[in-house]
CSV table of N, CA and C in Angstrom, one decimal:
chain,number,residue,atom,x,y,z
A,1,MET,N,-17.8,15.3,-4.8
A,1,MET,CA,-16.3,15.3,-5.1
A,1,MET,C,-16.0,13.9,-4.9
A,2,PRO,N,-15.1,13.3,-5.8
A,2,PRO,CA,-14.8,11.9,-5.7
A,2,PRO,C,-13.7,11.7,-4.6
A,3,ASN,N,-13.9,10.6,-4.1
A,3,ASN,CA,-12.9,10.2,-3.0
A,3,ASN,C,-11.7,9.5,-3.8
A,4,ILE,N,-10.6,10.2,-3.9
A,4,ILE,CA,-9.5,9.7,-4.6
A,4,ILE,C,-8.2,9.9,-3.9
A,5,TRP,N,-7.3,9.0,-3.6
A,5,TRP,CA,-6.1,9.2,-3.0
A,5,TRP,C,-5.0,8.6,-4.0
A,6,ILE,N,-4.0,9.4,-4.4
A,6,ILE,CA,-2.8,8.8,-5.1
A,6,ILE,C,-1.6,9.1,-4.5
A,7,GLY,N,-0.8,8.1,-4.3
A,7,GLY,CA,0.5,8.0,-3.6
A,7,GLY,C,1.6,7.4,-4.4
A,8,HIS,N,2.7,8.0,-4.6
A,8,HIS,CA,3.9,7.6,-5.3
A,8,HIS,C,5.1,7.3,-4.4
A,9,GLY,N,5.6,6.3,-4.1
A,9,GLY,CA,6.6,6.1,-3.3
A,9,GLY,C,7.3,4.6,-3.2
A,10,ARG,N,8.1,4.4,-2.2
A,10,ARG,CA,8.7,3.2,-2.1
A,10,ARG,C,8.1,2.2,-1.1
A,11,LEU,N,8.1,1.0,-1.2
A,11,LEU,CA,7.6,0.1,-0.2
A,11,LEU,C,8.6,0.1,1.0
A,12,THR,N,8.1,0.1,2.3
A,12,THR,CA,9.0,0.1,3.4
A,12,THR,C,9.3,-1.4,4.0
A,13,ASP,N,8.4,-2.3,3.5
A,13,ASP,CA,8.6,-3.7,3.9
A,13,ASP,C,8.0,-4.6,2.7
A,14,ASP,N,8.3,-5.9,2.8
A,14,ASP,CA,7.7,-6.7,1.9
A,14,ASP,C,6.2,-6.9,2.1
A,15,PRO,N,5.4,-7.0,1.1
A,15,PRO,CA,3.9,-7.1,1.3
A,15,PRO,C,3.5,-8.3,2.1
A,16,GLU,N,2.5,-8.1,2.9
A,16,GLU,CA,2.1,-9.4,3.7
A,16,GLU,C,0.6,-9.8,3.3
A,17,LEU,N,0.7,-11.0,2.6
A,17,LEU,CA,-0.5,-11.6,2.0
A,17,LEU,C,-1.3,-12.4,3.1
A,18,GLY,N,-2.6,-12.2,3.1
A,18,GLY,CA,-3.5,-12.9,4.0
A,18,GLY,C,-4.9,-13.2,3.3
A,19,HIS,N,-5.8,-13.7,4.0
A,19,HIS,CA,-7.1,-13.8,3.4
A,19,HIS,C,-8.2,-13.4,4.5
A,20,THR,N,-9.3,-13.0,4.0
A,20,THR,CA,-10.4,-12.6,4.8
A,20,THR,C,-11.1,-13.9,5.3
A,21,GLU,N,-12.1,-13.8,6.2
A,21,GLU,CA,-12.8,-15.0,6.8
A,21,GLU,C,-13.5,-15.7,5.5
A,22,SER,N,-13.9,-14.8,4.5
A,22,SER,CA,-14.6,-15.3,3.3
A,22,SER,C,-13.6,-15.9,2.3
A,23,GLY,N,-12.4,-15.8,2.5
A,23,GLY,CA,-11.4,-16.5,1.7
A,23,GLY,C,-10.8,-15.4,0.6
A,24,LYS,N,-11.3,-14.1,0.7
A,24,LYS,CA,-10.8,-13.2,-0.2
A,24,LYS,C,-9.3,-12.7,0.0
A,25,ALA,N,-8.4,-12.7,-0.9
A,25,ALA,CA,-7.0,-12.3,-0.7
A,25,ALA,C,-7.0,-10.8,-0.3
A,26,VAL,N,-6.1,-10.6,0.7
A,26,VAL,CA,-5.8,-9.3,1.2
A,26,VAL,C,-4.4,-9.1,1.6
A,27,THR,N,-3.8,-7.9,0.9
A,27,THR,CA,-2.4,-7.6,1.2
A,27,THR,C,-2.3,-6.3,1.9
A,28,HIS,N,-1.4,-6.2,2.9
A,28,HIS,CA,-1.1,-5.0,3.5
A,28,HIS,C,0.4,-4.6,3.1
A,29,ILE,N,0.5,-3.2,2.6
A,29,ILE,CA,1.6,-2.7,2.2
A,29,ILE,C,1.9,-1.3,3.1
A,30,ARG,N,3.0,-0.8,3.2
A,30,ARG,CA,3.4,0.5,3.8
A,30,ARG,C,4.3,1.2,2.6
A,31,VAL,N,3.7,2.4,2.4
A,31,VAL,CA,4.4,3.1,1.3
A,31,VAL,C,5.0,4.4,1.8
A,32,LEU,N,6.3,4.6,1.6
A,32,LEU,CA,6.9,5.9,2.1
A,32,LEU,C,6.8,7.0,0.9
A,33,VAL,N,6.0,8.0,1.2
A,33,VAL,CA,5.8,9.1,0.2
A,33,VAL,C,6.5,10.3,0.6
A,34,LEU,N,7.4,10.9,-0.2
A,34,LEU,CA,8.0,12.2,0.0
A,34,LEU,C,7.0,13.3,0.1
A,35,ARG,N,7.3,14.2,0.9
A,35,ARG,CA,6.3,15.4,1.0
A,35,ARG,C,6.6,16.4,-0.2
A,36,ALA,N,5.4,16.9,-0.8
A,36,ALA,CA,5.8,17.9,-1.9
A,36,ALA,C,6.4,19.1,-1.4
A,37,GLY,N,7.4,19.6,-2.0
A,37,GLY,CA,8.0,20.8,-1.6
A,37,GLY,C,9.1,20.7,-0.4
A,38,ASP,N,9.2,19.5,0.1
A,38,ASP,CA,10.1,19.3,1.2
A,38,ASP,C,10.6,17.8,1.1
A,39,PRO,N,11.6,17.5,0.2
A,39,PRO,CA,12.1,16.2,0.0
A,39,PRO,C,12.9,15.4,1.1
A,40,ASP,N,13.0,16.3,2.1
A,40,ASP,CA,13.7,15.7,3.4
A,40,ASP,C,12.8,15.2,4.3
A,41,ARG,N,11.4,15.3,4.0
A,41,ARG,CA,10.4,14.8,5.0
A,41,ARG,C,9.5,13.9,4.2
A,42,ALA,N,8.9,12.9,4.9
A,42,ALA,CA,8.3,11.8,4.3
A,42,ALA,C,7.2,11.4,5.2
A,43,ASP,N,6.1,10.8,4.6
A,43,ASP,CA,5.1,10.1,5.5
A,43,ASP,C,4.9,8.7,4.9
A,44,VAL,N,4.5,7.9,5.9
A,44,VAL,CA,4.4,6.4,5.6
A,44,VAL,C,2.8,6.1,5.8
A,45,PHE,N,2.3,5.6,4.7
A,45,PHE,CA,0.9,5.2,4.6
A,45,PHE,C,0.7,3.7,4.5
A,46,GLU,N,-0.3,3.2,5.3
A,46,GLU,CA,-0.6,1.8,5.4
A,46,GLU,C,-1.7,1.7,4.3
A,47,VAL,N,-1.6,0.8,3.4
A,47,VAL,CA,-2.5,0.6,2.3
A,47,VAL,C,-3.0,-0.9,2.3
A,48,VAL,N,-4.2,-1.2,2.0
A,48,VAL,CA,-4.8,-2.5,2.1
A,48,VAL,C,-5.2,-2.7,0.6
A,49,VAL,N,-4.9,-3.9,0.0
A,49,VAL,CA,-5.2,-4.3,-1.3
A,49,VAL,C,-5.9,-5.5,-1.3
A,50,TYR,N,-7.0,-5.7,-2.1
A,50,TYR,CA,-7.9,-6.8,-2.1
A,50,TYR,C,-7.9,-7.6,-3.4
A,51,GLY,N,-8.3,-8.9,-3.3
A,51,GLY,CA,-8.5,-9.6,-4.5
A,51,GLY,C,-7.4,-10.1,-5.2
A,52,GLY,N,-7.5,-10.2,-6.6
A,52,GLY,CA,-6.3,-10.6,-7.5
A,52,GLY,C,-5.2,-9.7,-7.4
A,53,LEU,N,-5.5,-8.3,-7.3
A,53,LEU,CA,-4.4,-7.4,-7.0
A,53,LEU,C,-3.5,-7.5,-5.8
A,54,ALA,N,-4.3,-8.0,-4.9
A,54,ALA,CA,-3.6,-8.3,-3.6
A,54,ALA,C,-2.6,-9.4,-3.8
A,55,GLU,N,-3.0,-10.5,-4.5
A,55,GLU,CA,-2.0,-11.6,-4.8
A,55,GLU,C,-1.0,-11.2,-5.6
A,56,LYS,N,-1.1,-10.4,-6.8
A,56,LYS,CA,-0.1,-10.0,-7.6
A,56,LYS,C,0.9,-9.0,-6.8
A,57,THR,N,0.4,-8.2,-5.9
A,57,THR,CA,1.2,-7.3,-5.2
A,57,THR,C,2.1,-8.1,-4.3
A,58,ALA,N,1.6,-9.2,-3.6
A,58,ALA,CA,2.3,-10.0,-2.7
A,58,ALA,C,3.4,-10.7,-3.5
A,59,ILE,N,3.2,-11.2,-4.7
A,59,ILE,CA,4.1,-12.1,-5.4
A,59,ILE,C,5.1,-11.2,-6.0
A,60,TYR,N,4.9,-10.1,-6.6
A,60,TYR,CA,5.8,-9.5,-7.5
A,60,TYR,C,6.6,-8.2,-6.8
A,61,LEU,N,6.0,-7.7,-5.6
A,61,LEU,CA,6.6,-6.5,-5.0
A,61,LEU,C,7.4,-7.0,-3.9
A,62,THR,N,8.6,-6.2,-3.6
A,62,THR,CA,9.4,-6.4,-2.5
A,62,THR,C,9.8,-5.0,-1.9
A,63,LYS,N,10.3,-5.0,-0.7
A,63,LYS,CA,10.8,-3.8,0.1
A,63,LYS,C,11.6,-3.0,-0.9
A,64,GLY,N,11.4,-1.7,-0.9
A,64,GLY,CA,12.2,-0.9,-1.7
A,64,GLY,C,11.8,-0.5,-3.0
A,65,ARG,N,10.7,-1.3,-3.5
A,65,ARG,CA,10.3,-1.1,-4.9
A,65,ARG,C,9.4,0.2,-5.1
A,66,TRP,N,9.6,1.0,-6.3
A,66,TRP,CA,8.8,2.2,-6.5
A,66,TRP,C,7.4,1.7,-7.0
A,67,ILE,N,6.4,2.3,-6.3
A,67,ILE,CA,5.0,2.0,-6.9
A,67,ILE,C,4.1,3.3,-6.9
A,68,LEU,N,3.1,3.2,-7.6
A,68,LEU,CA,2.1,4.3,-7.7
A,68,LEU,C,0.6,3.6,-7.2
A,69,VAL,N,0.0,4.1,-6.2
A,69,VAL,CA,-1.2,3.6,-5.7
A,69,VAL,C,-2.2,4.6,-5.9
A,70,GLU,N,-3.3,4.0,-6.5
A,70,GLU,CA,-4.6,4.8,-6.7
A,70,GLU,C,-5.5,4.2,-5.8
A,71,ALA,N,-6.2,4.9,-4.9
A,71,ALA,CA,-7.0,4.4,-3.7
A,71,ALA,C,-8.2,5.3,-3.4
A,72,THR,N,-9.0,4.7,-2.5
A,72,THR,CA,-10.0,5.6,-1.9
A,72,THR,C,-9.7,5.6,-0.5
A,73,LEU,N,-10.2,6.4,0.3
A,73,LEU,CA,-10.1,6.6,1.7
A,73,LEU,C,-11.4,6.1,2.4
A,74,ARG,N,-11.2,5.3,3.4
A,74,ARG,CA,-12.4,4.9,4.1
A,74,ARG,C,-12.2,5.1,5.6
A,75,GLN,N,-13.3,5.7,6.3
A,75,GLN,CA,-13.1,6.0,7.6
A,75,GLN,C,-13.9,5.0,8.5
A,76,SER,N,-13.6,4.6,9.5
A,76,SER,CA,-14.1,3.6,10.5
A,76,SER,C,-13.9,4.0,11.9
A,77,ALA,N,-14.9,3.9,12.7
A,77,ALA,CA,-14.8,4.1,14.2
A,77,ALA,C,-14.1,3.1,15.0
A,78,THR,N,-13.2,3.4,15.7
A,78,THR,CA,-12.4,2.5,16.6
A,78,THR,C,-12.9,2.5,18.0
A,79,ASP,N,-13.6,3.5,18.4
A,79,ASP,CA,-14.4,3.6,19.6
A,79,ASP,C,-15.2,5.0,19.5
A,80,GLU,N,-15.7,5.3,20.6
A,80,GLU,CA,-16.7,6.5,20.5
A,80,GLU,C,-15.9,7.9,20.3
A,81,ARG,N,-14.6,8.0,20.6
A,81,ARG,CA,-13.9,9.3,20.4
A,81,ARG,C,-12.9,9.2,19.3
A,82,ARG,N,-12.6,8.0,18.7
A,82,ARG,CA,-11.5,7.8,17.7
A,82,ARG,C,-12.0,7.1,16.5
A,83,SER,N,-11.5,7.5,15.4
A,83,SER,CA,-11.7,7.0,14.1
A,83,SER,C,-10.5,6.7,13.5
A,84,ARG,N,-10.5,5.8,12.4
A,84,ARG,CA,-9.3,5.5,11.6
A,84,ARG,C,-9.5,5.7,10.2
A,85,ILE,N,-8.5,6.2,9.4
A,85,ILE,CA,-8.7,6.4,8.1
A,85,ILE,C,-7.8,5.1,7.3
A,86,GLU,N,-8.4,4.5,6.5
A,86,GLU,CA,-7.9,3.4,5.8
A,86,GLU,C,-7.8,3.7,4.4
A,87,VAL,N,-6.5,3.4,3.7
A,87,VAL,CA,-6.4,3.6,2.3
A,87,VAL,C,-6.5,2.4,1.7
A,88,VAL,N,-7.5,2.2,0.7
A,88,VAL,CA,-7.9,1.0,0.1
A,88,VAL,C,-7.6,1.2,-1.4
A,89,ALA,N,-6.6,0.3,-1.8
A,89,ALA,CA,-6.1,0.4,-3.2
A,89,ALA,C,-7.0,0.0,-4.1
A,90,LYS,N,-7.3,0.7,-5.3
A,90,LYS,CA,-8.0,0.3,-6.5
A,90,LYS,C,-7.1,-0.1,-7.5
A,91,GLY,N,-5.9,0.4,-7.6
A,91,GLY,CA,-4.9,0.2,-8.6
A,91,GLY,C,-3.4,0.3,-8.0
A,92,VAL,N,-2.6,-0.6,-8.3
A,92,VAL,CA,-1.2,-0.5,-7.9
A,92,VAL,C,-0.4,-0.6,-9.1
A,93,SER,N,0.4,0.4,-9.5
A,93,SER,CA,1.4,0.3,-10.7
A,93,SER,C,2.8,0.1,-10.1
A,94,PHE,N,3.5,-0.8,-10.8
A,94,PHE,CA,4.9,-1.3,-10.4
A,94,PHE,C,5.6,-0.3,-11.3
A,95,LEU,N,6.4,0.6,-10.7
A,95,LEU,CA,7.3,1.7,-11.5
A,95,LEU,C,8.7,1.2,-11.8
A,96,ASP,N,9.2,0.2,-11.2
A,96,ASP,CA,10.7,-0.1,-11.5
A,96,ASP,C,10.6,-1.6,-11.7
A,97,ALA,N,11.7,-2.1,-12.2
A,97,ALA,CA,12.0,-3.5,-12.4
A,97,ALA,C,12.5,-4.0,-11.2
A,98,PRO,N,12.2,-5.4,-10.9
A,98,PRO,CA,12.7,-5.8,-9.7
A,98,PRO,C,14.2,-6.1,-9.8
A,99,ASP,N,14.7,-6.0,-8.5
A,99,ASP,CA,16.2,-6.4,-8.5
A,99,ASP,C,16.4,-7.9,-8.6
A,100,ALA,N,17.3,-8.3,-9.4
A,100,ALA,CA,17.4,-9.8,-9.6
A,100,ALA,C,17.9,-10.5,-8.4
A,101,GLU,N,18.4,-10.0,-7.4
A,101,GLU,CA,18.8,-10.6,-6.2
A,101,GLU,C,17.6,-10.7,-5.3
A,102,THR,N,16.6,-9.9,-5.4
A,102,THR,CA,15.5,-9.8,-4.3
A,102,THR,C,14.2,-10.3,-5.0
A,103,GLU,N,14.1,-10.6,-6.2
A,103,GLU,CA,12.9,-10.8,-7.0
A,103,GLU,C,12.3,-12.3,-6.4
A,104,LYS,N,11.0,-12.1,-6.1
A,104,LYS,CA,10.3,-13.4,-5.6
A,104,LYS,C,10.0,-14.3,-6.9
A,105,THR,N,10.0,-15.5,-6.7
A,105,THR,CA,9.5,-16.3,-7.7
A,105,THR,C,7.9,-16.3,-7.8
A,106,GLY,N,7.5,-16.2,-9.1
A,106,GLY,CA,6.1,-16.1,-9.2
A,106,GLY,C,5.5,-17.4,-9.4
A,107,PRO,N,4.2,-17.5,-9.6
A,107,PRO,CA,3.4,-19.0,-9.6
A,107,PRO,C,3.8,-19.8,-10.8
């Protein structure tokens, strides 16, 4: 069975662009996703975006923007008894137009 996660929601913060030790771009975003069948409840997912998509995400997205994330889930051990699930984006679709007042300037 394929490892696919799809989330549709709003960014809770501005994206944070950084680079790995090897120089690859990496952006961390937090996405607020409403729960199906219960619009009064939501979950926040931390998503990692790599490469050119990470750079575009950091440049063009801001807090509050609607996005759709296509991702895979990756599990890693933090110690002997705990593990962490990481949402790694394979695609990010920008679903609304930027607000003229908050739009970042591109390259």
